[in-house]
Short mmCIF file of N, CA and C in Angstrom, two decimals:
data_model
loop_
_atom_site.label_atom_id
_atom_site.label_comp_id
_atom_site.label_asym_id
_atom_site.label_seq_id
_atom_site.Cartn_x
_atom_site.Cartn_y
_atom_site.Cartn_z
N UNK A 1 18.63 -0.07 3.23
CA UNK A 1 18.98 -1.42 3.01
C UNK A 1 17.57 -1.80 2.50
N UNK A 2 16.22 -1.12 2.52
CA UNK A 2 15.39 -2.28 2.22
C UNK A 2 14.46 -0.74 1.70
N UNK A 3 14.73 -1.37 -0.10
CA UNK A 3 13.18 -0.06 0.16
C UNK A 3 12.20 -0.22 -0.84
N UNK A 4 11.27 0.56 -0.79
CA UNK A 4 9.86 0.23 -1.10
C UNK A 4 9.45 1.15 -2.36
N UNK A 5 9.27 0.61 -3.31
CA UNK A 5 8.72 1.87 -4.32
C UNK A 5 7.63 1.66 -5.18
N UNK A 6 6.41 2.13 -5.13
CA UNK A 6 5.86 2.20 -5.86
C UNK A 6 4.87 2.09 -7.66
N UNK A 7 4.23 2.15 -7.92
CA UNK A 7 4.29 2.27 -9.05
C UNK A 7 2.67 2.24 -9.49
N UNK A 8 2.21 2.94 -10.30
CA UNK A 8 0.58 2.50 -11.53
C UNK A 8 -0.39 3.45 -11.10
N UNK A 9 0.26 4.83 -10.31
CA UNK A 9 -0.21 5.91 -10.59
C UNK A 9 -0.49 6.44 -12.12
N UNK A 10 -1.64 7.36 -11.33
CA UNK A 10 -2.48 8.29 -13.17
C UNK A 10 -3.39 8.95 -12.79
N UNK A 11 -3.85 9.40 -13.57
CA UNK A 11 -5.09 10.28 -13.49
C UNK A 11 -6.01 9.39 -14.51
N UNK A 12 -7.29 9.19 -13.64
CA UNK A 12 -8.60 8.46 -14.08
C UNK A 12 -9.52 9.49 -13.78
N UNK A 13 -10.89 9.01 -14.92
CA UNK A 13 -11.74 9.24 -14.50
C UNK A 13 -12.91 8.93 -13.42
N UNK A 14 -13.95 9.82 -12.75
CA UNK A 14 -14.77 8.82 -11.80
C UNK A 14 -15.12 7.68 -12.65
N UNK A 15 -15.65 6.42 -11.36
CA UNK A 15 -15.73 5.48 -11.83
C UNK A 15 -15.05 4.29 -12.59
N UNK A 16 -13.73 5.16 -13.14
CA UNK A 16 -12.75 4.16 -13.53
C UNK A 16 -11.58 3.35 -12.10
N UNK A 17 -10.53 2.45 -13.14
CA UNK A 17 -10.14 1.50 -12.20
C UNK A 17 -8.37 1.93 -12.61
N UNK A 18 -8.06 1.46 -11.73
CA UNK A 18 -6.15 1.91 -11.10
C UNK A 18 -5.55 0.73 -10.06
N UNK A 19 -4.54 -0.15 -10.97
CA UNK A 19 -4.04 -1.15 -9.95
C UNK A 19 -2.86 -0.34 -9.85
N UNK A 20 -2.27 -0.26 -8.73
CA UNK A 20 -1.18 0.21 -7.72
C UNK A 20 -0.28 -0.96 -7.54
N UNK A 21 1.00 -0.86 -7.54
CA UNK A 21 1.93 -1.69 -7.21
C UNK A 21 3.05 -1.27 -6.46
N UNK A 22 3.33 -2.15 -5.46
CA UNK A 22 4.37 -1.91 -4.69
C UNK A 22 5.35 -3.30 -4.66
N UNK A 23 6.58 -2.77 -4.46
CA UNK A 23 7.68 -4.07 -4.78
C UNK A 23 8.43 -3.54 -3.57
N UNK A 24 9.34 -4.34 -2.95
CA UNK A 24 10.21 -4.56 -1.30
C UNK A 24 11.36 -4.83 -2.07
N UNK A 25 12.40 -4.05 -2.02
CA UNK A 25 13.99 -4.33 -2.07
C UNK A 25 14.70 -4.67 -0.73
N UNK A 26 15.82 -4.94 -1.01
CA UNK A 26 17.29 -5.19 -0.54
C UNK A 26 17.10 -6.73 0.84
N UNK A 27 17.84 -6.28 1.38
CA UNK A 27 17.86 -7.31 2.67
C UNK A 27 16.94 -7.51 3.44
N UNK A 28 16.02 -8.58 2.67
CA UNK A 28 14.66 -8.75 3.43
C UNK A 28 14.76 -10.06 3.99
N UNK A 29 14.18 -10.66 4.92
CA UNK A 29 14.04 -12.06 6.03
C UNK A 29 12.95 -12.46 5.38
N UNK A 30 11.39 -11.75 5.80
CA UNK A 30 10.66 -12.04 6.24
C UNK A 30 10.26 -10.38 5.65
N UNK A 31 8.55 -10.37 5.24
CA UNK A 31 7.72 -9.63 5.73
C UNK A 31 6.46 -9.51 6.60
N UNK A 32 6.52 -8.91 7.61
CA UNK A 32 5.27 -8.83 7.93
C UNK A 32 3.55 -8.68 7.56
N UNK A 33 3.24 -7.32 7.83
CA UNK A 33 2.15 -6.69 7.25
C UNK A 33 2.75 -5.98 5.74
N UNK A 34 1.55 -5.55 4.71
CA UNK A 34 1.89 -4.60 4.06
C UNK A 34 0.55 -3.82 4.22
N UNK A 35 0.60 -2.55 3.28
CA UNK A 35 -0.55 -1.45 3.78
C UNK A 35 -0.28 -0.96 2.58
N UNK A 36 -1.44 -0.30 2.74
CA UNK A 36 -1.00 1.10 1.41
C UNK A 36 -1.89 2.53 2.33
N UNK A 37 -1.24 3.00 2.33
CA UNK A 37 -2.09 4.49 2.95
C UNK A 37 -2.42 5.78 1.98
N UNK A 38 -2.93 6.53 2.35
CA UNK A 38 -2.68 8.00 1.52
C UNK A 38 -2.91 8.80 1.79
N UNK A 39 -2.73 10.11 1.72
CA UNK A 39 -2.50 11.64 1.78
C UNK A 39 -3.35 12.09 1.02
N UNK A 40 -4.24 13.09 0.83
CA UNK A 40 -4.37 14.25 0.48
C UNK A 40 -3.61 15.60 0.85
N UNK A 41 -4.51 16.32 0.28
CA UNK A 41 -3.11 18.50 0.54
C UNK A 41 -4.11 18.12 1.13
N UNK A 42 -3.48 18.98 2.57
CA UNK A 42 -3.84 19.26 4.14
C UNK A 42 -4.83 18.08 4.70
N UNK A 43 -4.46 17.39 4.79
CA UNK A 43 -5.12 15.89 5.53
C UNK A 43 -4.12 15.34 5.90
N UNK A 44 -4.03 14.54 6.93
CA UNK A 44 -3.71 13.24 7.36
C UNK A 44 -3.89 11.94 7.02
N UNK A 45 -2.78 11.32 7.22
CA UNK A 45 -2.30 10.25 6.47
C UNK A 45 -3.10 9.16 7.01
N UNK A 46 -3.73 8.56 5.86
CA UNK A 46 -5.10 7.23 6.44
C UNK A 46 -5.12 6.39 5.94
N UNK A 47 -5.01 4.79 6.86
CA UNK A 47 -5.25 3.61 6.41
C UNK A 47 -5.78 3.97 5.61
N UNK A 48 -5.65 2.75 4.19
CA UNK A 48 -6.76 2.13 3.32
C UNK A 48 -6.93 1.66 3.20
N UNK A 49 -5.64 0.10 3.19
CA UNK A 49 -6.00 -1.28 3.42
C UNK A 49 -4.43 -2.03 4.07
N UNK A 50 -4.77 -3.01 4.55
CA UNK A 50 -4.09 -3.60 4.98
C UNK A 50 -3.79 -5.13 4.86
N UNK A 51 -2.75 -6.07 4.47
CA UNK A 51 -2.89 -7.01 4.58
C UNK A 51 -1.83 -7.58 5.24
N UNK A 52 -2.04 -8.64 6.48
CA UNK A 52 -1.05 -9.54 7.39
C UNK A 52 0.01 -10.65 6.43
N UNK A 53 0.48 -10.94 6.95
CA UNK A 53 1.38 -12.11 6.40
C UNK A 53 0.00 -13.35 6.56
N UNK A 54 0.03 -13.33 7.47
CA UNK A 54 -1.30 -14.46 7.53
C UNK A 54 -2.82 -14.17 8.06
N UNK A 55 -4.14 -13.75 7.65
CA UNK A 55 -4.90 -13.82 7.99
C UNK A 55 -5.56 -12.78 7.03
N UNK A 56 -6.89 -12.54 7.78
CA UNK A 56 -7.54 -11.57 6.42
C UNK A 56 -6.96 -10.58 6.78
N UNK A 57 -7.44 -9.36 5.39
CA UNK A 57 -7.37 -8.39 4.75
C UNK A 57 -8.10 -7.30 5.81
N UNK A 58 -8.06 -6.17 6.11
CA UNK A 58 -8.75 -5.13 6.33
C UNK A 58 -8.83 -3.61 5.36
N UNK A 59 -9.70 -3.04 5.74
CA UNK A 59 -10.53 -1.71 4.79
C UNK A 59 -10.69 -0.50 5.45
N UNK A 60 -10.20 0.55 5.33
CA UNK A 60 -11.32 1.78 5.41
C UNK A 60 -12.38 1.31 5.14
N UNK A 61 -13.84 1.97 5.77
CA UNK A 61 -14.54 1.83 5.34
C UNK A 61 -14.99 2.36 4.15
N UNK A 62 -14.26 4.11 4.02
CA UNK A 62 -14.57 4.46 2.48
C UNK A 62 -14.38 3.60 1.35
N UNK A 63 -13.38 2.48 1.31
CA UNK A 63 -13.31 2.23 0.21
C UNK A 63 -13.35 0.84 0.18
N UNK A 64 -14.15 -0.20 1.47
CA UNK A 64 -14.42 -1.34 0.97
C UNK A 64 -15.72 -1.59 -0.09
N UNK A 65 -15.34 -2.64 -0.47
CA UNK A 65 -16.19 -2.90 -1.67
C UNK A 65 -15.22 -3.12 -3.02
N UNK A 66 -14.44 -1.47 -2.83
CA UNK A 66 -14.24 -0.89 -3.94
C UNK A 66 -12.82 -1.19 -3.86
N UNK A 67 -11.98 -1.64 -3.13
CA UNK A 67 -10.65 -1.73 -3.36
C UNK A 67 -10.04 -2.76 -2.64
N UNK A 68 -9.09 -3.78 -3.39
CA UNK A 68 -8.59 -4.63 -3.00
C UNK A 68 -7.32 -5.07 -2.77
N UNK A 69 -6.46 -5.20 -1.78
CA UNK A 69 -4.93 -5.56 -1.47
C UNK A 69 -4.75 -6.76 -1.51
N UNK A 70 -3.72 -6.98 -2.43
CA UNK A 70 -3.51 -8.63 -2.07
C UNK A 70 -1.92 -8.62 -2.42
N UNK A 71 -1.28 -9.73 -2.02
CA UNK A 71 0.29 -9.87 -1.47
C UNK A 71 0.47 -11.02 -2.90
N UNK A 72 2.33 -10.83 -3.38
CA UNK A 72 2.68 -11.55 -3.76
C UNK A 72 3.97 -11.85 -3.39
N UNK A 73 4.15 -13.14 -2.19
CA UNK A 73 5.60 -12.96 -1.07
C UNK A 73 6.28 -13.43 -1.65
N UNK A 74 6.75 -14.10 -2.89
CA UNK A 74 7.53 -15.22 -3.62
C UNK A 74 8.10 -13.60 -4.67
N UNK A 75 7.39 -12.49 -4.83
CA UNK A 75 7.79 -11.62 -5.57
C UNK A 75 7.90 -10.13 -4.74
N UNK A 76 7.78 -10.11 -3.72
CA UNK A 76 7.99 -9.31 -2.38
C UNK A 76 7.19 -8.04 -2.71
N UNK A 77 5.43 -8.39 -3.40
CA UNK A 77 5.42 -7.51 -3.76
C UNK A 77 3.66 -7.49 -2.83
N UNK A 78 3.10 -5.87 -2.94
CA UNK A 78 1.58 -5.93 -2.62
C UNK A 78 0.84 -5.15 -3.52
N UNK A 79 -0.52 -5.57 -4.17
CA UNK A 79 -0.85 -5.28 -5.04
C UNK A 79 -2.46 -3.82 -4.55
N UNK A 80 -3.01 -2.92 -4.80
CA UNK A 80 -3.60 -2.67 -4.63
C UNK A 80 -4.89 -2.26 -5.59
N UNK A 81 -5.55 -3.02 -5.80
CA UNK A 81 -6.98 -2.57 -7.17
C UNK A 81 -7.53 -1.80 -6.64
N UNK A 82 -8.34 -0.84 -7.40
CA UNK A 82 -9.55 0.21 -6.99
C UNK A 82 -10.12 0.26 -8.42
N UNK A 83 -11.31 0.28 -7.64
CA UNK A 83 -12.71 0.07 -8.93
C UNK A 83 -13.45 1.08 -8.19
N UNK A 84 -14.94 1.74 -9.11
CA UNK A 84 -15.81 2.37 -8.76
C UNK A 84 -14.78 4.06 -8.75
N UNK A 85 -13.80 4.33 -9.07
CA UNK A 85 -13.19 5.52 -8.40
C UNK A 85 -14.32 6.65 -7.94
N UNK A 86 -13.63 7.12 -6.68
CA UNK A 86 -13.95 8.85 -6.65
C UNK A 86 -13.17 9.66 -6.60
N UNK A 87 -14.15 10.50 -7.03
CA UNK A 87 -12.81 11.88 -6.82
C UNK A 87 -12.31 12.53 -5.22
N UNK A 88 -12.85 12.14 -4.64
CA UNK A 88 -12.07 11.75 -3.16
C UNK A 88 -11.43 10.72 -2.58
N UNK A 89 -10.86 10.14 -3.58
CA UNK A 89 -10.26 8.46 -3.30
C UNK A 89 -8.75 9.33 -3.91
N UNK A 90 -8.60 10.90 -4.64
CA UNK A 90 -7.27 10.93 -5.11
C UNK A 90 -6.47 11.52 -3.98
N UNK A 91 -5.38 11.45 -4.01
CA UNK A 91 -4.46 11.54 -2.81
C UNK A 91 -3.03 10.72 -3.59
N UNK A 92 -2.18 10.94 -2.56
CA UNK A 92 -0.53 10.32 -2.98
C UNK A 92 -0.57 8.95 -2.56
N UNK A 93 -0.61 7.88 -2.49
CA UNK A 93 -0.84 6.84 -2.06
C UNK A 93 0.67 6.21 -1.73
N UNK A 94 0.86 5.68 -0.87
CA UNK A 94 1.97 4.88 0.17
C UNK A 94 2.14 3.81 0.33
N UNK A 95 3.09 3.10 -0.18
CA UNK A 95 3.31 1.75 0.20
C UNK A 95 3.69 1.74 1.58
N UNK A 96 3.54 0.38 2.13
CA UNK A 96 4.23 0.53 3.95
C UNK A 96 4.24 -1.20 3.95
N UNK A 97 5.28 -1.26 4.38
CA UNK A 97 5.36 -2.61 4.96
C UNK A 97 6.84 -2.60 6.49
N UNK A 98 6.21 -4.20 7.31
CA UNK A 98 6.93 -4.24 8.15
C UNK A 98 7.99 -5.50 7.97
N UNK A 99 8.91 -4.86 8.09
CA UNK A 99 10.00 -6.15 7.27
C UNK A 99 11.02 -6.55 8.47
N UNK A 100 11.40 -7.87 8.27
CA UNK A 100 12.24 -7.99 9.41
C UNK A 100 14.12 -8.71 8.34
N UNK A 101 15.34 -7.94 8.74
CA UNK A 101 15.73 -8.35 7.37
C UNK A 101 17.17 -9.71 8.06
N UNK A 102 16.82 -10.47 9.17
CA UNK A 102 17.35 -11.26 9.11
C UNK A 102 16.19 -12.82 10.64
N UNK A 103 16.57 -13.40 10.56
CA UNK A 103 15.86 -14.52 11.10
C UNK A 103 15.63 -13.85 12.56
N UNK A 104 16.92 -13.35 13.18
CA UNK A 104 16.46 -13.05 14.87
C UNK A 104 16.58 -11.56 14.56
N UNK A 105 16.58 -10.74 13.41
CA UNK A 105 16.51 -9.62 13.36
C UNK A 105 15.00 -8.76 14.29
N UNK A 106 14.90 -7.56 14.38
CA UNK A 106 13.10 -7.26 14.86
C UNK A 106 12.97 -6.56 13.36
N UNK A 107 11.94 -6.63 13.52
CA UNK A 107 10.77 -5.85 12.06
C UNK A 107 10.65 -4.25 12.18
N UNK A 108 11.68 -3.87 11.29
CA UNK A 108 10.84 -2.12 11.21
C UNK A 108 10.17 -2.03 10.12
N UNK A 109 9.62 -0.54 10.04
CA UNK A 109 8.43 0.20 9.07
C UNK A 109 8.90 0.81 8.37
N UNK A 110 9.02 0.66 6.69
CA UNK A 110 9.91 1.70 5.76
C UNK A 110 8.29 1.73 5.12
N UNK A 111 8.94 2.94 4.11
CA UNK A 111 7.74 3.57 3.49
C UNK A 111 8.12 3.51 1.97
N UNK A 112 7.19 3.61 1.35
CA UNK A 112 7.59 4.58 -0.83
C UNK A 112 7.60 5.61 -0.80
N UNK A 113 7.98 5.94 -1.01
CA UNK A 113 7.97 7.83 -2.24
C UNK A 113 6.57 7.95 -2.27
N UNK A 114 5.39 7.17 -2.68
CA UNK A 114 4.06 7.34 -3.07
C UNK A 114 4.33 7.74 -4.45
N UNK A 115 3.08 7.34 -4.98
CA UNK A 115 1.89 7.29 -6.10
C UNK A 115 1.13 8.02 -6.39
N UNK A 116 0.93 9.06 -7.38
CA UNK A 116 -0.12 10.13 -7.44
C UNK A 116 -1.42 9.01 -7.77
N UNK A 117 -2.31 9.50 -7.22
CA UNK A 117 -3.56 9.23 -7.54
C UNK A 117 -4.69 10.65 -8.22
N UNK A 118 -5.24 10.37 -9.10
CA UNK A 118 -5.54 11.77 -9.87
C UNK A 118 -7.41 11.54 -10.18
N UNK A 119 -8.18 11.33 -9.90
CA UNK A 119 -9.84 11.12 -10.21
C UNK A 119 -10.24 12.74 -10.42
N UNK A 120 -10.85 12.30 -11.94
CA UNK A 120 -11.41 13.68 -12.40
C UNK A 120 -13.26 13.51 -12.99
N UNK A 121 -13.63 14.53 -12.46
CA UNK A 121 -15.05 14.29 -12.97
C UNK A 121 -15.87 13.90 -13.60
#
């Protein structure tokens, strides 16, 4: 009923930039938080950046100053602008959102399929 689809991943050299996008579609009344997670091979999924519906954003310490999360609520989209990419940033990046489908419904957690980010030396 609700889907999240990421795009924008790819191969970039260390020091380069990428912009990830995620769009939510389906039966949506409101979106609470939207966030980006990433998972490298053999590691647990980790929070990269989070943008609540209202209030300040927050970031993992490893990406502070380099990544910027932003939202376009009218388009039901969230973005992750990544600059000064490092090889350790390589991972599958996942879009996450907590979404309410009706005015009195309860919010549910949704995940995108992931988009690969590869950073070469």
